[in-house]
Short mmCIF file of C-alpha atoms in Angstrom, two decimals:
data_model
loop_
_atom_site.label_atom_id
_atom_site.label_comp_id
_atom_site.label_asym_id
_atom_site.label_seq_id
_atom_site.Cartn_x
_atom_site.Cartn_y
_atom_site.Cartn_z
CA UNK A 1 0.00 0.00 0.00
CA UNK A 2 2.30 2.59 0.69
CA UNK A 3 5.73 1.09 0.97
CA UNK A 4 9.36 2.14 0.15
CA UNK A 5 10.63 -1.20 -0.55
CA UNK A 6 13.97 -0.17 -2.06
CA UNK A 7 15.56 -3.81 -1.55
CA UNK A 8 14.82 -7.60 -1.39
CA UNK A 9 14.90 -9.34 1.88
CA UNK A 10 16.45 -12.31 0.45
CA UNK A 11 16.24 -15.60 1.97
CA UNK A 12 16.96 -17.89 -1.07
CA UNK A 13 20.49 -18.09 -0.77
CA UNK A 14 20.83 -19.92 -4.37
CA UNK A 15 17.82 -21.55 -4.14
CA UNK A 16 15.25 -20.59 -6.85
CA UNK A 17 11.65 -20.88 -5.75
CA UNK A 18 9.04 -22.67 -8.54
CA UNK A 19 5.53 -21.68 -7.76
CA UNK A 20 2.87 -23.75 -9.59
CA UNK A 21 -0.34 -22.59 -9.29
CA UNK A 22 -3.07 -20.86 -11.42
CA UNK A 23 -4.43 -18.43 -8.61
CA UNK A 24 -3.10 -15.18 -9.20
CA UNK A 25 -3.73 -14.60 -5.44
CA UNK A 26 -0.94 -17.28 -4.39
CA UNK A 27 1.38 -15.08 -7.12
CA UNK A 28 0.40 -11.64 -5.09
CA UNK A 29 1.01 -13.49 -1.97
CA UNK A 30 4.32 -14.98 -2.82
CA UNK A 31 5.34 -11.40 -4.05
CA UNK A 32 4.36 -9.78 -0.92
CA UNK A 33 7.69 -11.82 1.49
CA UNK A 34 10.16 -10.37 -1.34
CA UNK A 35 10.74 -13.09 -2.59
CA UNK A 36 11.44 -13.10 -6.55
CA UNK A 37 9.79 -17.14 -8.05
CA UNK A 38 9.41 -18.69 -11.13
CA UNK A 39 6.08 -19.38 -12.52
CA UNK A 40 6.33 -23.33 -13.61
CA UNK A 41 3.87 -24.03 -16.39
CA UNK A 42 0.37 -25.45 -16.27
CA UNK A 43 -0.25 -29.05 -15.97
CA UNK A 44 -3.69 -31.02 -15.55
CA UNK A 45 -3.84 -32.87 -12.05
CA UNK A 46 -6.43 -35.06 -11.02
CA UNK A 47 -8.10 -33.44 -8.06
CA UNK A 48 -9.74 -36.24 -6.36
CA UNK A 49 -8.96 -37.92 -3.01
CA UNK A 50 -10.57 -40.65 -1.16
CA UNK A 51 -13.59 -39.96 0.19
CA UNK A 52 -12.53 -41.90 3.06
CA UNK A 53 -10.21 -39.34 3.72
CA UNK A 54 -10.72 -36.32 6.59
CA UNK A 55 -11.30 -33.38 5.47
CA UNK A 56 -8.81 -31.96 7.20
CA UNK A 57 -6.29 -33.59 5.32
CA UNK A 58 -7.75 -33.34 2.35
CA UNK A 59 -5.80 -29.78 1.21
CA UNK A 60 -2.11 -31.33 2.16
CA UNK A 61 -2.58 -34.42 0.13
CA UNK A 62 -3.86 -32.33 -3.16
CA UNK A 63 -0.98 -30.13 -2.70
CA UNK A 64 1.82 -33.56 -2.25
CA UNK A 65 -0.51 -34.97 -5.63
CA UNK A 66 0.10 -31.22 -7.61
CA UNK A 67 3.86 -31.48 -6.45
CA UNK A 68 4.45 -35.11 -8.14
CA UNK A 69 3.34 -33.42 -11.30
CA UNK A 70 6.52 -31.52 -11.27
CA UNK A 71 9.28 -33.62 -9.63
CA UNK A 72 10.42 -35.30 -12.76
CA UNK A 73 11.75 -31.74 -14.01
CA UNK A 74 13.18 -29.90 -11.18
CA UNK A 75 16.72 -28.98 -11.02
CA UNK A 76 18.83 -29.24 -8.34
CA UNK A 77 18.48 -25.65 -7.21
CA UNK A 78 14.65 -25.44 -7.26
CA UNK A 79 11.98 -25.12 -4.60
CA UNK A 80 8.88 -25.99 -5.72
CA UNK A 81 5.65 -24.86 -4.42
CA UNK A 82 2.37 -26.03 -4.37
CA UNK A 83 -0.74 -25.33 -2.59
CA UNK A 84 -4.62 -26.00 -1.97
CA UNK A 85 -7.22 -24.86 -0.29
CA UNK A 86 -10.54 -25.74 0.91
CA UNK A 87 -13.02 -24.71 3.02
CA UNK A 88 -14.64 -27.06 5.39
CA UNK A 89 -18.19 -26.11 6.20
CA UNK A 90 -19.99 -28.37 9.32
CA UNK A 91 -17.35 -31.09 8.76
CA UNK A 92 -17.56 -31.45 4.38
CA UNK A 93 -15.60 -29.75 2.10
CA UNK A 94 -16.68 -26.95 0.01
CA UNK A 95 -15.00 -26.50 -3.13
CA UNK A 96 -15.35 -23.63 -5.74
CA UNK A 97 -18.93 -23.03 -7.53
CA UNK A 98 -20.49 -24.20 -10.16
CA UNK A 99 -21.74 -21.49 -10.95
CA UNK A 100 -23.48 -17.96 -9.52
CA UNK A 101 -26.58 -19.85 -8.32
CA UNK A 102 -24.34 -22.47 -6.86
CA UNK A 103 -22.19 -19.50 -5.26
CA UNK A 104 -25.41 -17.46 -3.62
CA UNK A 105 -26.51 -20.93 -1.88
CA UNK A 106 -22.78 -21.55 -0.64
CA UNK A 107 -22.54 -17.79 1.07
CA UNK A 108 -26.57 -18.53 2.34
CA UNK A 109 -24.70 -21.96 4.24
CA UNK A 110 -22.06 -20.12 5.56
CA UNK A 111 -23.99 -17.21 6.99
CA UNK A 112 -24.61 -16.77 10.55
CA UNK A 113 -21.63 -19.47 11.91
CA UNK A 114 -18.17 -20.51 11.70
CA UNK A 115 -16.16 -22.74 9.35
CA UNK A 116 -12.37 -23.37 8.51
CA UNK A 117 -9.99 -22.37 6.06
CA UNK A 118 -7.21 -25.29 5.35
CA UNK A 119 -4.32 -24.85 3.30
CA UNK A 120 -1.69 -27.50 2.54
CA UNK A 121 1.23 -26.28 1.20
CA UNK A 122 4.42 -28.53 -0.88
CA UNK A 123 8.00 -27.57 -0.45
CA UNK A 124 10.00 -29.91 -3.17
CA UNK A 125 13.36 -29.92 -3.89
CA UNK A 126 15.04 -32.54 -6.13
CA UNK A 127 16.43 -34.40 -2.40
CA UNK A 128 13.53 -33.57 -0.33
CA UNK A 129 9.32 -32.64 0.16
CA UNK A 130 7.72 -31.60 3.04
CA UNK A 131 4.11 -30.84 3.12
CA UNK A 132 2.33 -28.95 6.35
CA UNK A 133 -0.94 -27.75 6.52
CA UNK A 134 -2.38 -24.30 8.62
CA UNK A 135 -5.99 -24.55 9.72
CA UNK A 136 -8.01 -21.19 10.29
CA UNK A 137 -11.60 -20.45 11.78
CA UNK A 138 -13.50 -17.58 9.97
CA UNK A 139 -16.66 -16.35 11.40
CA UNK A 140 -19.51 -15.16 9.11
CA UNK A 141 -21.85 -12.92 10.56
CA UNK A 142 -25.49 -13.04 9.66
CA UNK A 143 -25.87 -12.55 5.63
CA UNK A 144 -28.98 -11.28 3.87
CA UNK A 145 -30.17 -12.38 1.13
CA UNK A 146 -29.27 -8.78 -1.03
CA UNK A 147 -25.47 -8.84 0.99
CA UNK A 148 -25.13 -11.92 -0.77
CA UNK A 149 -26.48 -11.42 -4.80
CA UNK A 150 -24.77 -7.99 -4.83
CA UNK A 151 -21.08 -9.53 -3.86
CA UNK A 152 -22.39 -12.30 -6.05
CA UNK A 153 -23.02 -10.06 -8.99
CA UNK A 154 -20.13 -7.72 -8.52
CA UNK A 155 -17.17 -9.87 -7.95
CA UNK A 156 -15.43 -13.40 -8.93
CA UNK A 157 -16.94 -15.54 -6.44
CA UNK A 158 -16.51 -18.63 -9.09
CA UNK A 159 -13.17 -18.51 -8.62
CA UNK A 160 -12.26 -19.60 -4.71
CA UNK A 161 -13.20 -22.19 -2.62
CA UNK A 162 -16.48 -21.67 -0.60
CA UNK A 163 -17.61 -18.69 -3.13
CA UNK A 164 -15.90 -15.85 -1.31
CA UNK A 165 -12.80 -13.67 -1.09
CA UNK A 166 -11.74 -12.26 2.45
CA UNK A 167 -9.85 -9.75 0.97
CA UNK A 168 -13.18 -8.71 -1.11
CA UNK A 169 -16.36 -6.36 0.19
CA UNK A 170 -17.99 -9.86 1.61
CA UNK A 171 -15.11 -10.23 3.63
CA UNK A 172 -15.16 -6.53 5.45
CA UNK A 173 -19.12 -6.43 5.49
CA UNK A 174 -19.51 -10.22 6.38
CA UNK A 175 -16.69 -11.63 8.39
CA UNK A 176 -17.04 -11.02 11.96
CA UNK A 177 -13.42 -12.39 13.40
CA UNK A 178 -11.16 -15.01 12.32
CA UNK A 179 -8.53 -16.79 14.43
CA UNK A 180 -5.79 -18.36 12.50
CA UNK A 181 -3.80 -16.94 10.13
CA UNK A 182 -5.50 -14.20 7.38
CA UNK A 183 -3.41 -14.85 4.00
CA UNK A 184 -4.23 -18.52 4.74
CA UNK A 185 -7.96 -17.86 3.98
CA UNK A 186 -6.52 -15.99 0.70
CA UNK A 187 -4.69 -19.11 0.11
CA UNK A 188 -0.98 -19.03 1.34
CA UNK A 189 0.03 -19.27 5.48
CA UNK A 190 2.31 -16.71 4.72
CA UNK A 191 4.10 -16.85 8.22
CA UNK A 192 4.19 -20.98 7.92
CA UNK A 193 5.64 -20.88 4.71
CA UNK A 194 8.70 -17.97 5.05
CA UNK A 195 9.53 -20.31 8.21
CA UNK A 196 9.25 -23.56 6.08
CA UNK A 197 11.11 -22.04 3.30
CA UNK A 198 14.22 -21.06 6.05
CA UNK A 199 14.93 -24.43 7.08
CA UNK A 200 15.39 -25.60 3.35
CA UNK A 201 17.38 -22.45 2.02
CA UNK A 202 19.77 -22.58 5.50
CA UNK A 203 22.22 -24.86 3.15
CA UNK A 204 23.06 -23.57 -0.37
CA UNK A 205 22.12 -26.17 -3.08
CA UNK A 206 24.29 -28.47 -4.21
CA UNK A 207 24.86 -30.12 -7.16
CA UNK A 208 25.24 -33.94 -7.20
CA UNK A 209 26.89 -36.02 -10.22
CA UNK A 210 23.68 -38.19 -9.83
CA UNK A 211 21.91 -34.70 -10.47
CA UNK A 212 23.03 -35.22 -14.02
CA UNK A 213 21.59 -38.87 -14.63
CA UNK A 214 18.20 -38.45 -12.67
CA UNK B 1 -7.47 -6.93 -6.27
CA UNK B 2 -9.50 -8.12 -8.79
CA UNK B 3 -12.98 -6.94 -8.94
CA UNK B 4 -15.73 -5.56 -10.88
CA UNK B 5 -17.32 -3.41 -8.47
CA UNK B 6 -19.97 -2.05 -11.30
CA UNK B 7 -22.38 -0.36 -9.05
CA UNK B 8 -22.03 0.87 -5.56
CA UNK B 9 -23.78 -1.23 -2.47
CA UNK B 10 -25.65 1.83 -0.33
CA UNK B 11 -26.66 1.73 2.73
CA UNK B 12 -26.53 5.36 3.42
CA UNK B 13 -30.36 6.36 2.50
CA UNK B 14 -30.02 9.99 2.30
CA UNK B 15 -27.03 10.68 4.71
CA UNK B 16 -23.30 11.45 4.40
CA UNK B 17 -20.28 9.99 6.43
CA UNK B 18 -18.32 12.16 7.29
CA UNK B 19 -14.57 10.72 8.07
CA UNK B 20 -12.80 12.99 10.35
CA UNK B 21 -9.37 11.03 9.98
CA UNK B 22 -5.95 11.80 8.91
CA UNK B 23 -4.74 8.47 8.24
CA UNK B 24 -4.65 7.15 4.32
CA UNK B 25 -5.78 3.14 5.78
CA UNK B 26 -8.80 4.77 7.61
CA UNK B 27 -9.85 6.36 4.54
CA UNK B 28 -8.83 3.24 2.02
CA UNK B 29 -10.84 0.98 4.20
CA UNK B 30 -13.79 2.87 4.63
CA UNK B 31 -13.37 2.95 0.34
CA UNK B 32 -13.67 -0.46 0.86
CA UNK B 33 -16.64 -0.37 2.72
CA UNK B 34 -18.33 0.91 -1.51
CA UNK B 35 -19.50 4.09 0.68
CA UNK B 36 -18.83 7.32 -0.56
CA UNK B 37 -17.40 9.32 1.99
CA UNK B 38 -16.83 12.86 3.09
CA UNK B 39 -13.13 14.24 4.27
CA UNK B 40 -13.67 16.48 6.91
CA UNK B 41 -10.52 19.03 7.47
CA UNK B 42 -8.26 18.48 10.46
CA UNK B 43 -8.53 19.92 13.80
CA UNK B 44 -6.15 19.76 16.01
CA UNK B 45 -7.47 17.42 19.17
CA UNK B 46 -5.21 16.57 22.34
CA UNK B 47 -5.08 13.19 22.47
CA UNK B 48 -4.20 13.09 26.32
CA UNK B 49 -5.98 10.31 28.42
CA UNK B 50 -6.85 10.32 32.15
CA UNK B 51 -3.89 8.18 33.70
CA UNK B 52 -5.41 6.07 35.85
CA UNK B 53 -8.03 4.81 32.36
CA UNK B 54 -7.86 1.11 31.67
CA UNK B 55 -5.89 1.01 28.75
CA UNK B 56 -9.07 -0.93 26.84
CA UNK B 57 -11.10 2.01 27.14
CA UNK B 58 -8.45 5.01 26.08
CA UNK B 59 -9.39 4.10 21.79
CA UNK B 60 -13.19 4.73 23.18
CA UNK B 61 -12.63 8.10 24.84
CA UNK B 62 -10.22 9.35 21.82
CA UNK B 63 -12.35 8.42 19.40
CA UNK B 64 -15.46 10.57 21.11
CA UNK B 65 -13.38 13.38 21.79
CA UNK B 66 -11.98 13.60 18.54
CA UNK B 67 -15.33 13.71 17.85
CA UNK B 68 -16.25 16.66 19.62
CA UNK B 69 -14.09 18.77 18.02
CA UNK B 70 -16.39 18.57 14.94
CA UNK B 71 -19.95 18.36 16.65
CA UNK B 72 -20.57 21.78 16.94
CA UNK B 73 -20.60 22.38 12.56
CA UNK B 74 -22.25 18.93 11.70
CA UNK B 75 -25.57 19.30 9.10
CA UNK B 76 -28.48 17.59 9.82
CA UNK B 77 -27.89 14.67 7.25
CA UNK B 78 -23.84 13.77 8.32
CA UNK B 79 -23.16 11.07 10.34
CA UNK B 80 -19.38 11.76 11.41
CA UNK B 81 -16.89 9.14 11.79
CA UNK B 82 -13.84 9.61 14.19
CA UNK B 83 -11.86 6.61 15.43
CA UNK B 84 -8.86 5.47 17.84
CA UNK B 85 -6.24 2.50 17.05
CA UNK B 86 -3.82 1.83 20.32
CA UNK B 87 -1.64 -1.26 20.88
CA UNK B 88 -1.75 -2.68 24.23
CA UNK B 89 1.36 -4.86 25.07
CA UNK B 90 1.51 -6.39 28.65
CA UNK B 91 -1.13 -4.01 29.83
CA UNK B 92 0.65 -0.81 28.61
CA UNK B 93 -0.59 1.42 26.18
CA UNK B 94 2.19 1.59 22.69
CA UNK B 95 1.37 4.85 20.54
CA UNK B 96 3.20 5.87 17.43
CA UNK B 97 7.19 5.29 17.45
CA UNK B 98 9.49 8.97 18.34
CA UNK B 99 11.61 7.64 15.07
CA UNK B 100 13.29 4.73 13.84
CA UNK B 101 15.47 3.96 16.72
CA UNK B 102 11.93 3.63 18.90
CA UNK B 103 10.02 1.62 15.97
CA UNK B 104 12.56 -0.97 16.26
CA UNK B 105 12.52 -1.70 20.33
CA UNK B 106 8.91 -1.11 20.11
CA UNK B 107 8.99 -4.48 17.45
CA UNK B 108 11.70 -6.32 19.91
CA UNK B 109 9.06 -5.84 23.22
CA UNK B 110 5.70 -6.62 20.45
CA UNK B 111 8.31 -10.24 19.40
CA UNK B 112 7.76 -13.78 20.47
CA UNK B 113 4.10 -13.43 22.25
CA UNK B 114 1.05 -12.13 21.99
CA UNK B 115 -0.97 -8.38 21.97
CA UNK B 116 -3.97 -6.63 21.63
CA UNK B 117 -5.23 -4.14 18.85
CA UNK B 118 -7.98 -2.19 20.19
CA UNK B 119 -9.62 0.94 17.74
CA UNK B 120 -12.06 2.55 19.49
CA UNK B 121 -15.04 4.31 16.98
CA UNK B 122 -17.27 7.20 17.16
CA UNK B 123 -20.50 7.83 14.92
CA UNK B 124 -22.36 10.62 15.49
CA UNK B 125 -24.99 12.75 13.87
CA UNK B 126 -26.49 16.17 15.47
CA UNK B 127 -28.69 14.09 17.41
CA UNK B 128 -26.77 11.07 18.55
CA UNK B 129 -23.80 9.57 19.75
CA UNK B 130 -22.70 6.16 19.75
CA UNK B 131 -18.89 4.57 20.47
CA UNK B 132 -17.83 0.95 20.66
CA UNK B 133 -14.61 -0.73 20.11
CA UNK B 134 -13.32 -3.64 18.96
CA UNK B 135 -10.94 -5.74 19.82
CA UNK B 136 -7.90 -7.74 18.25
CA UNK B 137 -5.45 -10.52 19.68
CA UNK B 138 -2.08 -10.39 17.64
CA UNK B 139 0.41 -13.36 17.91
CA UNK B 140 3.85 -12.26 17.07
CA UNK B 141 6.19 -15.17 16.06
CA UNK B 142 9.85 -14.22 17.32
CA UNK B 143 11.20 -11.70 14.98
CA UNK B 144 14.87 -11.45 14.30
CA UNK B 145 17.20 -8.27 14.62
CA UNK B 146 17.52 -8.81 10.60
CA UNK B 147 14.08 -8.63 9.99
CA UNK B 148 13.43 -5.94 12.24
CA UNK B 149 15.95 -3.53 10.46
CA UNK B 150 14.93 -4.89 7.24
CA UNK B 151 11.32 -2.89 7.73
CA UNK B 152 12.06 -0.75 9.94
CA UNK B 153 14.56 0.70 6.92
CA UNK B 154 12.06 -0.47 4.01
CA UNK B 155 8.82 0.76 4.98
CA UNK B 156 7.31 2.98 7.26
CA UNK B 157 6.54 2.16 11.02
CA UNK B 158 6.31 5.77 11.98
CA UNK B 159 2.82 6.16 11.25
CA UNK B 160 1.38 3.42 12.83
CA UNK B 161 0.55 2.20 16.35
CA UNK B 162 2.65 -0.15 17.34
CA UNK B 163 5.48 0.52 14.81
CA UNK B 164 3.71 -1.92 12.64
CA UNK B 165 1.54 -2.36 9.52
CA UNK B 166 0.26 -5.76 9.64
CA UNK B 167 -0.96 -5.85 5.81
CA UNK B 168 2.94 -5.21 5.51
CA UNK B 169 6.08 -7.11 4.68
CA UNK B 170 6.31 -7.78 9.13
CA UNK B 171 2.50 -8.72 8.44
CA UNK B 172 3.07 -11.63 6.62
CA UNK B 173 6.73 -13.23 7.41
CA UNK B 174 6.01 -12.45 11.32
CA UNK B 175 2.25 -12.91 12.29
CA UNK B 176 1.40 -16.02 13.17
CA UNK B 177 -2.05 -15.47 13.92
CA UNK B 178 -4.54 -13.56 14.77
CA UNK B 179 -8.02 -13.89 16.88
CA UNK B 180 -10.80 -11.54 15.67
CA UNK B 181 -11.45 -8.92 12.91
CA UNK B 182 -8.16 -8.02 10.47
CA UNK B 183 -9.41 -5.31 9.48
CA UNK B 184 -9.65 -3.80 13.35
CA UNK B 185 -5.23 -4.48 13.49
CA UNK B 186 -5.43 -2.06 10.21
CA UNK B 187 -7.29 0.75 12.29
CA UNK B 188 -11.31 0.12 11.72
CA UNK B 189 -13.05 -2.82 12.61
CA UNK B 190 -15.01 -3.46 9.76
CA UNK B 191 -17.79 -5.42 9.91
CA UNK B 192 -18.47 -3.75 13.43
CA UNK B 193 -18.74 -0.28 11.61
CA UNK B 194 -21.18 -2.12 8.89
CA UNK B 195 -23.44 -2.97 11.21
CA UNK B 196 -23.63 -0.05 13.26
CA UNK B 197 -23.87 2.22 10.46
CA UNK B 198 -26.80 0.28 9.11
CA UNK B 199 -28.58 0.86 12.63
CA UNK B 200 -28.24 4.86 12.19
CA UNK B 201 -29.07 4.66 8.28
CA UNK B 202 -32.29 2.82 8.73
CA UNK B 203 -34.17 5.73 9.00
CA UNK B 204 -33.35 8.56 6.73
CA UNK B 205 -32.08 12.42 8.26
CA UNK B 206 -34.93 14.63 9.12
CA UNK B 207 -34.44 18.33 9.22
CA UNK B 208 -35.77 19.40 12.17
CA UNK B 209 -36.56 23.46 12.55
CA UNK B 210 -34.08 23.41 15.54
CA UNK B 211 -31.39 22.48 13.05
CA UNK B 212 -31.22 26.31 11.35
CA UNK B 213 -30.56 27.91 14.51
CA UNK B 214 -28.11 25.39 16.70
#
């Protein structure tokens, strides 16, 4: 908003950091810690899990599945990052809209109560992958029915899990408190991931013979 | 970021806020708000506090005595907006850093633990006046003497309660979490606002013949 920002804080220390993902929010969000990244190209992933599976879980084992896309072509000084989120709504998990009807009647479920915000995130590196997950509550205060077809009709709801943006006018009008991290409901635990990212740029890379081969 | 925004959502019916507030994030987030708002010029208010006040209540009382400074000249259909941000770490009230030097011990003491945001909000109109304030808990994750001259140098703490901007660089690599509304740590608790301005609003002004002579 209204920063000097004459230098990087750099943290990379060789290390080159890959993000895949289509949201142009996780791009923002990546920009905002300083940190310069790649943008690997587009490839098709299956997102489905076993429906056996928590829900809880669900976000950290998309992002491991988006990660293997990639493996095959990382070089030895890449970090490559992958993410998902969902939204977990009285214990099932609420995925992006079909479409605006679909969005209204999401935003009319999550009126008036609390639900969670998980995001699993995918640090890879050519020797290593470690996947963590934050968890945040967001509290929606009571919607009405016009609160909900104006942000409907005005904004991208189609876009992001569970039809809203807490970044967006349904966010400042609608959200009552959150506890957790915020850029995690936009789709990246900031905080989680500059500390994640620390322990794997501590070392330089290196370059193995094998890297050659592999 | 990334909306349409075609038409405004009002909830004013016939009045004008007035925002009596020199600070550029009051006046963004209101913006945010879709309300057209009024700048009202400056006044000089002494922002001095009775000692022995619990620190929770000092955003309250600033707020309504900024807001007296601007009762006496307010038309019939204004509904004025004034409004008090103060960090309160271990019990003590932080304002505004002295300079640089100040903005970065302020950071060491907010490091490692948790404090409160409190902004304390005034509405008023010639015939009423009505304050609450909100409350936010922020969880600082241990900050480093790097990253603490990093913004300190980089962006501007000066400004700001606390000697922090939390939708800032120190935001996102050193917040860990927060519990209630974001938008409160920024300096006006949104959805709080919202709801009280729809309680004034849902009757229109009436000129009363009083109002041409006080």
């Amino acid at each position: 908003m209204e920063e000097k920002q004459s230098e990087k804080f750099d943290i990379l220390n060789g290390w080159e950091l890959l993000l895949a993902s289509a949201s142009p929010r996780r791009r923002e969000l990546v920009g905002n810690l300083c940190l310069t990244c790649e943008l690997a190209e587009p490839r098709d992933v299956d997102e489905a899990y076993p429906g056996s599976m928590r829900p809880e879980e669900v976000p950290a084992y998309l992002s491991r599945k988006k990660a293997h896309a990639y493996l095959s072509s990382l070089r030895h000084n890449q970090i490559l990052l992958t993410a998902d989120t969902v939204v977990i709504n009285r214990g099932e998990v609420v995925g992006k809209p079909r479409d605006l009807s679909d969005a209204a009647s999401m935003l009319r479920r999550l009126s008036g109560h609390s639900h969670k915000v998980v995001t699993g995130v995918t640090l890879a590196t050519v020797r290593s992958q470690h996947t963590f997950a934050e968890e945040t509550e967001v509290e929606f205060a009571r919607l009405t029915d016009r609160e909900i077809a104006y942000y409907v009709d005005n904004f991208h709801p189609l876009d992001k899990a569970g039809a809203y943006g807490i970044q967006e006018w349904i966010g400042y009008i609608g959200v009552s408190g959150i506890r957790g991290d915020f850029y995690n409901v936009m789709g990246l635990p900031l905080r989680a991931l500059y500390e994640n990212l620390l322990k794997i740029t501590a070392r330089p890379p290196v370059k193995m013979p094998l890297d050659h081969i592999g």
